[in-house]
Short mmCIF file of C-alpha atoms in Angstrom, two decimals:
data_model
loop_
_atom_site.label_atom_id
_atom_site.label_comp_id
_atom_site.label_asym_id
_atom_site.label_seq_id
_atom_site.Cartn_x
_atom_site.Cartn_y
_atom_site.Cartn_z
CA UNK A 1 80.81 -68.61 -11.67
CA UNK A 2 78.42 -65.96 -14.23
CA UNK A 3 78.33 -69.67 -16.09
CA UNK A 4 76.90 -71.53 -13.47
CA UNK A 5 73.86 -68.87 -12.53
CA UNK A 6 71.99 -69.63 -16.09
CA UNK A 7 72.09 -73.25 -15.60
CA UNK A 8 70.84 -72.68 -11.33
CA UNK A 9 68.54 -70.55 -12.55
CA UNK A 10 66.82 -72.92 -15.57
CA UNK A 11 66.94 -75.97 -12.67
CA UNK A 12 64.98 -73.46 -10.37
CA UNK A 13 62.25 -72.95 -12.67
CA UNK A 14 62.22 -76.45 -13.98
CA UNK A 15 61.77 -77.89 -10.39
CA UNK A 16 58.81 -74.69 -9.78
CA UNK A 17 56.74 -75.78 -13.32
CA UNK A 18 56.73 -79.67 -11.72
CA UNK A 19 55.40 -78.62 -8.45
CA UNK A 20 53.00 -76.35 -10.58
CA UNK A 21 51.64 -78.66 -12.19
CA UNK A 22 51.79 -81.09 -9.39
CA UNK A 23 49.50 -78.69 -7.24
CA UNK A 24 46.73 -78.47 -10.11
CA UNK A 25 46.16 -81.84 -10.45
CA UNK A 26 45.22 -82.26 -7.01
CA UNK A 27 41.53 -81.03 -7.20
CA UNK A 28 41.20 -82.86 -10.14
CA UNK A 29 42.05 -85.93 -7.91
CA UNK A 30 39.28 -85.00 -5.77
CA UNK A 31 36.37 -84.68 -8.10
CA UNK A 32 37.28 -87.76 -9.24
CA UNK A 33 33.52 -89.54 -9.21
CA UNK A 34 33.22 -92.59 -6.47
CA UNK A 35 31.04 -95.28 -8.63
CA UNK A 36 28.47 -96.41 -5.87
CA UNK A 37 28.27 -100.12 -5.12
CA UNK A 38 25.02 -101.51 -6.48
CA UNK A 39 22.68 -102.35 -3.49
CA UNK A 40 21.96 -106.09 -2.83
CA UNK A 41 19.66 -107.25 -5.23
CA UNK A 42 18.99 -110.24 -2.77
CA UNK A 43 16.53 -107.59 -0.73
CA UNK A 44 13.08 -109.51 -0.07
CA UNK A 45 9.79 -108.24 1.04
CA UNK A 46 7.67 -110.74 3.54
CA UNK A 47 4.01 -110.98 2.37
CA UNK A 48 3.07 -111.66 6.12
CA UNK A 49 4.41 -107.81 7.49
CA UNK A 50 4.87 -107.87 11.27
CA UNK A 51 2.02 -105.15 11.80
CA UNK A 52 -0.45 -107.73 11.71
CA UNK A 53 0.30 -109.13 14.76
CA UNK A 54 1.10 -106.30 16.78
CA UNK A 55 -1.18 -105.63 19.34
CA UNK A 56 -3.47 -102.37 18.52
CA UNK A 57 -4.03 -104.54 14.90
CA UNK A 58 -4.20 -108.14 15.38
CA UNK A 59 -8.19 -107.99 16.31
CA UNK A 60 -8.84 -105.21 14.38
CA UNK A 61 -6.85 -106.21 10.60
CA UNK A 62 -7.31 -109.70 8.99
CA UNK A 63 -4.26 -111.45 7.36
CA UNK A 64 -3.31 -111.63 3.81
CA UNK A 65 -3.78 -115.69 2.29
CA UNK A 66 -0.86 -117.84 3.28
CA UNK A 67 -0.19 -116.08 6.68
CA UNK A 68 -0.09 -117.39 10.07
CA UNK A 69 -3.79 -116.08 11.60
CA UNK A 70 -4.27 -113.05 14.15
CA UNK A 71 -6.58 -113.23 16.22
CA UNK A 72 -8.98 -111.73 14.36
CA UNK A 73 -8.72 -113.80 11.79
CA UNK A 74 -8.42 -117.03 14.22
CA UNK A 75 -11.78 -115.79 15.54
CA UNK A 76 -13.22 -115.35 12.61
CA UNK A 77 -12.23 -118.69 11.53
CA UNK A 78 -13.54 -120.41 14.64
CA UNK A 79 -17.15 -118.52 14.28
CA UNK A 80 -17.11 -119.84 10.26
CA UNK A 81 -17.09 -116.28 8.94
CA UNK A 82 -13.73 -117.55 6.84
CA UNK A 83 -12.46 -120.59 5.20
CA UNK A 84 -9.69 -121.97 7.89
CA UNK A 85 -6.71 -121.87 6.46
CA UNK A 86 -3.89 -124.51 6.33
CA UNK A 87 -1.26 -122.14 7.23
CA UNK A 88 0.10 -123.33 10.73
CA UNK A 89 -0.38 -120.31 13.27
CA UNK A 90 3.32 -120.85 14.07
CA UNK A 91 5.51 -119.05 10.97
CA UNK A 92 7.37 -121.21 9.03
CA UNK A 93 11.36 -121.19 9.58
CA UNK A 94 12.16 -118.62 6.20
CA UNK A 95 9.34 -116.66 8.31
CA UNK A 96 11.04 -115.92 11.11
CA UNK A 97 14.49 -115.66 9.47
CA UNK A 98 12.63 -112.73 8.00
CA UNK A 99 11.02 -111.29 11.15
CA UNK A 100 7.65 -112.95 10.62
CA UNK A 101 6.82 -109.17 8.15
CA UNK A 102 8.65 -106.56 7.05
CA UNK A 103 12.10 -106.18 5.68
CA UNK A 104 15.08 -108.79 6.33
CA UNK A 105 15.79 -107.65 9.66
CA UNK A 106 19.80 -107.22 10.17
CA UNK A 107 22.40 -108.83 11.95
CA UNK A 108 22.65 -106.95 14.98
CA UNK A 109 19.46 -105.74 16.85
CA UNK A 110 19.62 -102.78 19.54
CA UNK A 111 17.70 -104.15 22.11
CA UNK A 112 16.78 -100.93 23.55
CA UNK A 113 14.83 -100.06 19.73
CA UNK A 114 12.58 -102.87 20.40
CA UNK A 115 9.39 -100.96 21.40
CA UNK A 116 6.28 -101.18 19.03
CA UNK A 117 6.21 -98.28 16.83
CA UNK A 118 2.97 -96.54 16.21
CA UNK A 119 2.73 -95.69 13.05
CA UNK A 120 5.07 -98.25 10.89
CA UNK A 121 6.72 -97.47 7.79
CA UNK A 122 4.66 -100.92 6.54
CA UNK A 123 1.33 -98.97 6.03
CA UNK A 124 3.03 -96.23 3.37
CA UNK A 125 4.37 -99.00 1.45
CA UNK A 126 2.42 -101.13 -1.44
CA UNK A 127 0.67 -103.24 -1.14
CA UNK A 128 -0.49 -102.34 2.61
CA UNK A 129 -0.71 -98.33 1.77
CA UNK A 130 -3.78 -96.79 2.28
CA UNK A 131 -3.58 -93.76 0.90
CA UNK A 132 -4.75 -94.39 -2.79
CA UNK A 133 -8.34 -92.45 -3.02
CA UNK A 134 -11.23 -93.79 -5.57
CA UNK A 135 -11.48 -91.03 -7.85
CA UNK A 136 -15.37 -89.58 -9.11
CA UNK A 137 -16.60 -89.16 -12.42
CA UNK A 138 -20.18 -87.78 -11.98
CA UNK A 139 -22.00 -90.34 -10.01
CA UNK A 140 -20.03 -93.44 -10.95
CA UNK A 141 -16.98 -94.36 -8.62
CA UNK A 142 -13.99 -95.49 -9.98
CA UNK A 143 -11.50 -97.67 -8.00
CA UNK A 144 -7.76 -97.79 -7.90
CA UNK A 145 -7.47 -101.83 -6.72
CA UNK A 146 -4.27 -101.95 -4.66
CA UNK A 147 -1.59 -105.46 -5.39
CA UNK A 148 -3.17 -107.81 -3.37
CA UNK A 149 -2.46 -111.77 -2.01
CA UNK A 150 -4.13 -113.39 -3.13
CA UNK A 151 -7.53 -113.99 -1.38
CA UNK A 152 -8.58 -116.87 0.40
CA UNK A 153 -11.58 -119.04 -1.12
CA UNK A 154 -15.36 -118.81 0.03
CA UNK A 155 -15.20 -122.46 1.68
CA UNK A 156 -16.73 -122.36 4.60
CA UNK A 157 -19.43 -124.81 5.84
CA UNK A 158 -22.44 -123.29 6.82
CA UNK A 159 -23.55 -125.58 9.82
CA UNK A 160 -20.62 -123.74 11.91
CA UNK A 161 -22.02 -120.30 12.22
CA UNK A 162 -25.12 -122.52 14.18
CA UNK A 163 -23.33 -124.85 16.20
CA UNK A 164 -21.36 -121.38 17.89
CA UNK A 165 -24.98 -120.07 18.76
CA UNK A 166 -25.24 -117.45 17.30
CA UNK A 167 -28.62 -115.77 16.12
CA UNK A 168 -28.70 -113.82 12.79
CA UNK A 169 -29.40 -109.77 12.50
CA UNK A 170 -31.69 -110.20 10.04
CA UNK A 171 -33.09 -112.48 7.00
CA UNK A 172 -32.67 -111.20 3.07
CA UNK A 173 -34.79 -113.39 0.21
CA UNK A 174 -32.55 -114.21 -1.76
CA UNK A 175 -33.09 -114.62 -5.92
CA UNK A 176 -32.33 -117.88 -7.03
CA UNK A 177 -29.24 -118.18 -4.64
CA UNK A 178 -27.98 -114.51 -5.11
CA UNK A 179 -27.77 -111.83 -3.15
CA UNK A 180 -27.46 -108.00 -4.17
CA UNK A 181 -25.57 -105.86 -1.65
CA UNK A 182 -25.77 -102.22 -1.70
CA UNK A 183 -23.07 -100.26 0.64
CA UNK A 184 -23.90 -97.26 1.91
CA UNK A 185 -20.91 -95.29 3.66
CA UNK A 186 -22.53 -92.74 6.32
CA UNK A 187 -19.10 -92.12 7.25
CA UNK A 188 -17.22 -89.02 6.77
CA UNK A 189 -13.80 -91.77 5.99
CA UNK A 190 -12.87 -93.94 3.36
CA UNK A 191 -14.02 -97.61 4.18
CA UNK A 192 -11.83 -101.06 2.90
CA UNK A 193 -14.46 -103.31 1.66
CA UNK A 194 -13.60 -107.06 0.05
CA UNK A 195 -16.09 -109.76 -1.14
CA UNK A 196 -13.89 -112.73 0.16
CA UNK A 197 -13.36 -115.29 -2.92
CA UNK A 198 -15.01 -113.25 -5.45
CA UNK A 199 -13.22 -109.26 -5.51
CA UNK A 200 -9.59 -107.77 -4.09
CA UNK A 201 -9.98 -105.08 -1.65
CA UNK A 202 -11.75 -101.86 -2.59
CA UNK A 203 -12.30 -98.39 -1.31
CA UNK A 204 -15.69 -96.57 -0.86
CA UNK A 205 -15.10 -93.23 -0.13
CA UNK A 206 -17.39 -91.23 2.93
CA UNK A 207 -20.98 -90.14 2.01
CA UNK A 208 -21.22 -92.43 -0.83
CA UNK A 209 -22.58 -95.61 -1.98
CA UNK A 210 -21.92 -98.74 -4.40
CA UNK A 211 -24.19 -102.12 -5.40
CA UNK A 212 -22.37 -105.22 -5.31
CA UNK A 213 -24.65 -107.49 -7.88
CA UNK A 214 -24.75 -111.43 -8.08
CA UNK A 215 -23.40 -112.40 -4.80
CA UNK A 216 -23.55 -116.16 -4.87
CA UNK A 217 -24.57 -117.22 -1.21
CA UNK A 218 -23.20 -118.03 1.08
CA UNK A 219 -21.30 -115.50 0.91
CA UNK A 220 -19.02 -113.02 3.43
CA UNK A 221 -18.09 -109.49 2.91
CA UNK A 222 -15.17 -107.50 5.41
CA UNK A 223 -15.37 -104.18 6.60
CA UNK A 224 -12.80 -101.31 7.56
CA UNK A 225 -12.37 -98.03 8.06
CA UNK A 226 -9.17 -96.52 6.34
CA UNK A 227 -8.44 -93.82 9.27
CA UNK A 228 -8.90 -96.75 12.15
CA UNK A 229 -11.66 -95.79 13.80
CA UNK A 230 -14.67 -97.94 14.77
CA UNK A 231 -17.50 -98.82 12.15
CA UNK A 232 -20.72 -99.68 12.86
CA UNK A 233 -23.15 -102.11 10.58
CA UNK A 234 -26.49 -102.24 9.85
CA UNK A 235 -28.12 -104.35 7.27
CA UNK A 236 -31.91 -103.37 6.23
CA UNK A 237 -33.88 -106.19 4.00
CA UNK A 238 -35.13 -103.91 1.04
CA UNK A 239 -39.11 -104.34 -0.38
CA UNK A 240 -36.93 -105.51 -3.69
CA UNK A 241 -36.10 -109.27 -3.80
CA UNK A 242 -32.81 -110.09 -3.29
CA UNK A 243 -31.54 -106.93 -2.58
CA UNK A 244 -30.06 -105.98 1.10
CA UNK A 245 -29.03 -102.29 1.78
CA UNK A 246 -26.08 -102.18 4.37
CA UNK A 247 -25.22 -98.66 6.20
CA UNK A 248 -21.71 -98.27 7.60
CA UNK A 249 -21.27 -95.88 10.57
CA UNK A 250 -19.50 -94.06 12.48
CA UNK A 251 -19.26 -95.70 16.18
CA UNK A 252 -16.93 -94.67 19.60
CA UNK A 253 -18.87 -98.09 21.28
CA UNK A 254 -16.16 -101.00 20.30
CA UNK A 255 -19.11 -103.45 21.18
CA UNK A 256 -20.68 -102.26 17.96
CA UNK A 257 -17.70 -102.13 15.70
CA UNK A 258 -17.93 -104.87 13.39
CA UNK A 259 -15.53 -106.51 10.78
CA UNK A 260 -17.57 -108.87 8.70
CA UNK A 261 -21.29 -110.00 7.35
CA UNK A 262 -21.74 -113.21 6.35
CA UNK A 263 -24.67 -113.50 4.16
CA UNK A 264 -25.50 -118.17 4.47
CA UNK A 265 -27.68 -119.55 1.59
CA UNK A 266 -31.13 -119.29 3.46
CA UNK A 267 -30.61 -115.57 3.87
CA UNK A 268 -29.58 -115.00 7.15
CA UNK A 269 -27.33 -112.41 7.85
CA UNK A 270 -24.63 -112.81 10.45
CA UNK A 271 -22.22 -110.12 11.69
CA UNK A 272 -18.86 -110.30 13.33
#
């Protein structure tokens, strides 16, 4: 019997050391890293984001080149202020499959989400965000051009701005067929201004001023106010030949808010 106990007794503490160690290597188990699973690389942003035809911006935003038209830029189309464009007003089928805009949607859609959101994620993303600001060096302005479509081509046949009726705002003489444009923002906002066919969108901050030189007429320049609100625009014939000063204001009247001036190669100016 006293030769059994030694031999219990060793079994006891050989069976206590496994569970031991048995017990220790259990939080070790469970800091064990997970390796994440890469995310799909197949991920694709549409050029055409479905903000531009929602309604509070599809007559007040115009469309990047190779998306279907909004209505503004249907309108503007029609009136001659841009080049029409061959893209069919009806998205194409890869279009749709990816929401006409935006991110691929997914499978399953809550129908009771579908209400139109205010303030979309679309507008803090590149290149649609707005909230690069030009940065000042003394008097000269230095711009920070965002990724941009490219832009559609200055095409558009003069004799259509006529035939719609419509009478011009004023008359610049032009040098030799050019035009010199000089922006003045009254506005206490940043504005979006593009020469269509000739620069990418740029910003002119509020209370300041830039000279676009060598405009080849005919030739159409867009308007917009970074914050949304309305802008108002006057264009004032200088004493200087071929130079035309153009103040941007604020405006609460949406009958005066205005999108584009279209400069045609006899000097009249048109706005829209």
């Amino acid at each position: 019997m006293k030769s059994n106990y030694p031999k219990f007794r060793k079994s006891a503490e050989l069976v206590a050391a496994i569970c031991g160690g048995l017990l220790m290597s259990f939080p070790a188990f469970a800091q064990t890293p997970v390796t994440q699973q890469p995310s799909s690389a197949n991920a694709k942003v549409n050029p055409c984001p479905s903000i531009f035809y929602e309604p509070q911006h599809t007559n007040r935003v115009l469309v990047p080149q190779g998306c279907p038209p909004n209505a503004l830029t249907q309108r503007m189309q029609s009136q001659g202020m841009l080049p029409s464009s061959s893209v069919p007003a009806t998205p194409s089928a890869d279009q749709t499959r990816m929401g006409v805009g935006g991110e691929t949607p997914s499978t399953t859609t809550n129908s009771t989400n579908s209400g139109v959101n205010p303030n979309p994620g679309i507008l803090n993303e590149r290149p649609y965000n707005r909230s690069q600001q030009p940065s000042q060096t003394d008097s000269s302005t230095t711009y920070t051009t965002p990724q941009q479509v490219p832009t559609q081509q200055n095409s558009v046949t003069e004799p259509s701005l006529q035939q719609q009726g419509q009478t011009p705002v004023t008359t610049v003489a032009l040098a030799n067929g050019n035009v010199n444009v000089r922006l003045v923002n009254d506005t206490g906002a940043n504005v979006t201004y593009q020469v269509i066919g000739d620069t990418d969108q740029r910003s002119l901050s509020g209370k300041s001023d830039v000279v676009l030189q060598g405009l080849r007429a005919p030739v159409t320049v867009t308007f917009q106010r970074e914050d949304g609100g309305l802008l108002s625009v006057t264009p004032q014939p200088s004493s200087e030949t071929g130079l035309l000063e153009v103040r941007l204001k604020e405006t609460t009247n949406l009958a005066q808010d205005k999108k584009a001036m279209r400069i045609q190669s006899n000097g009249s100016v048109y706005l829209n």
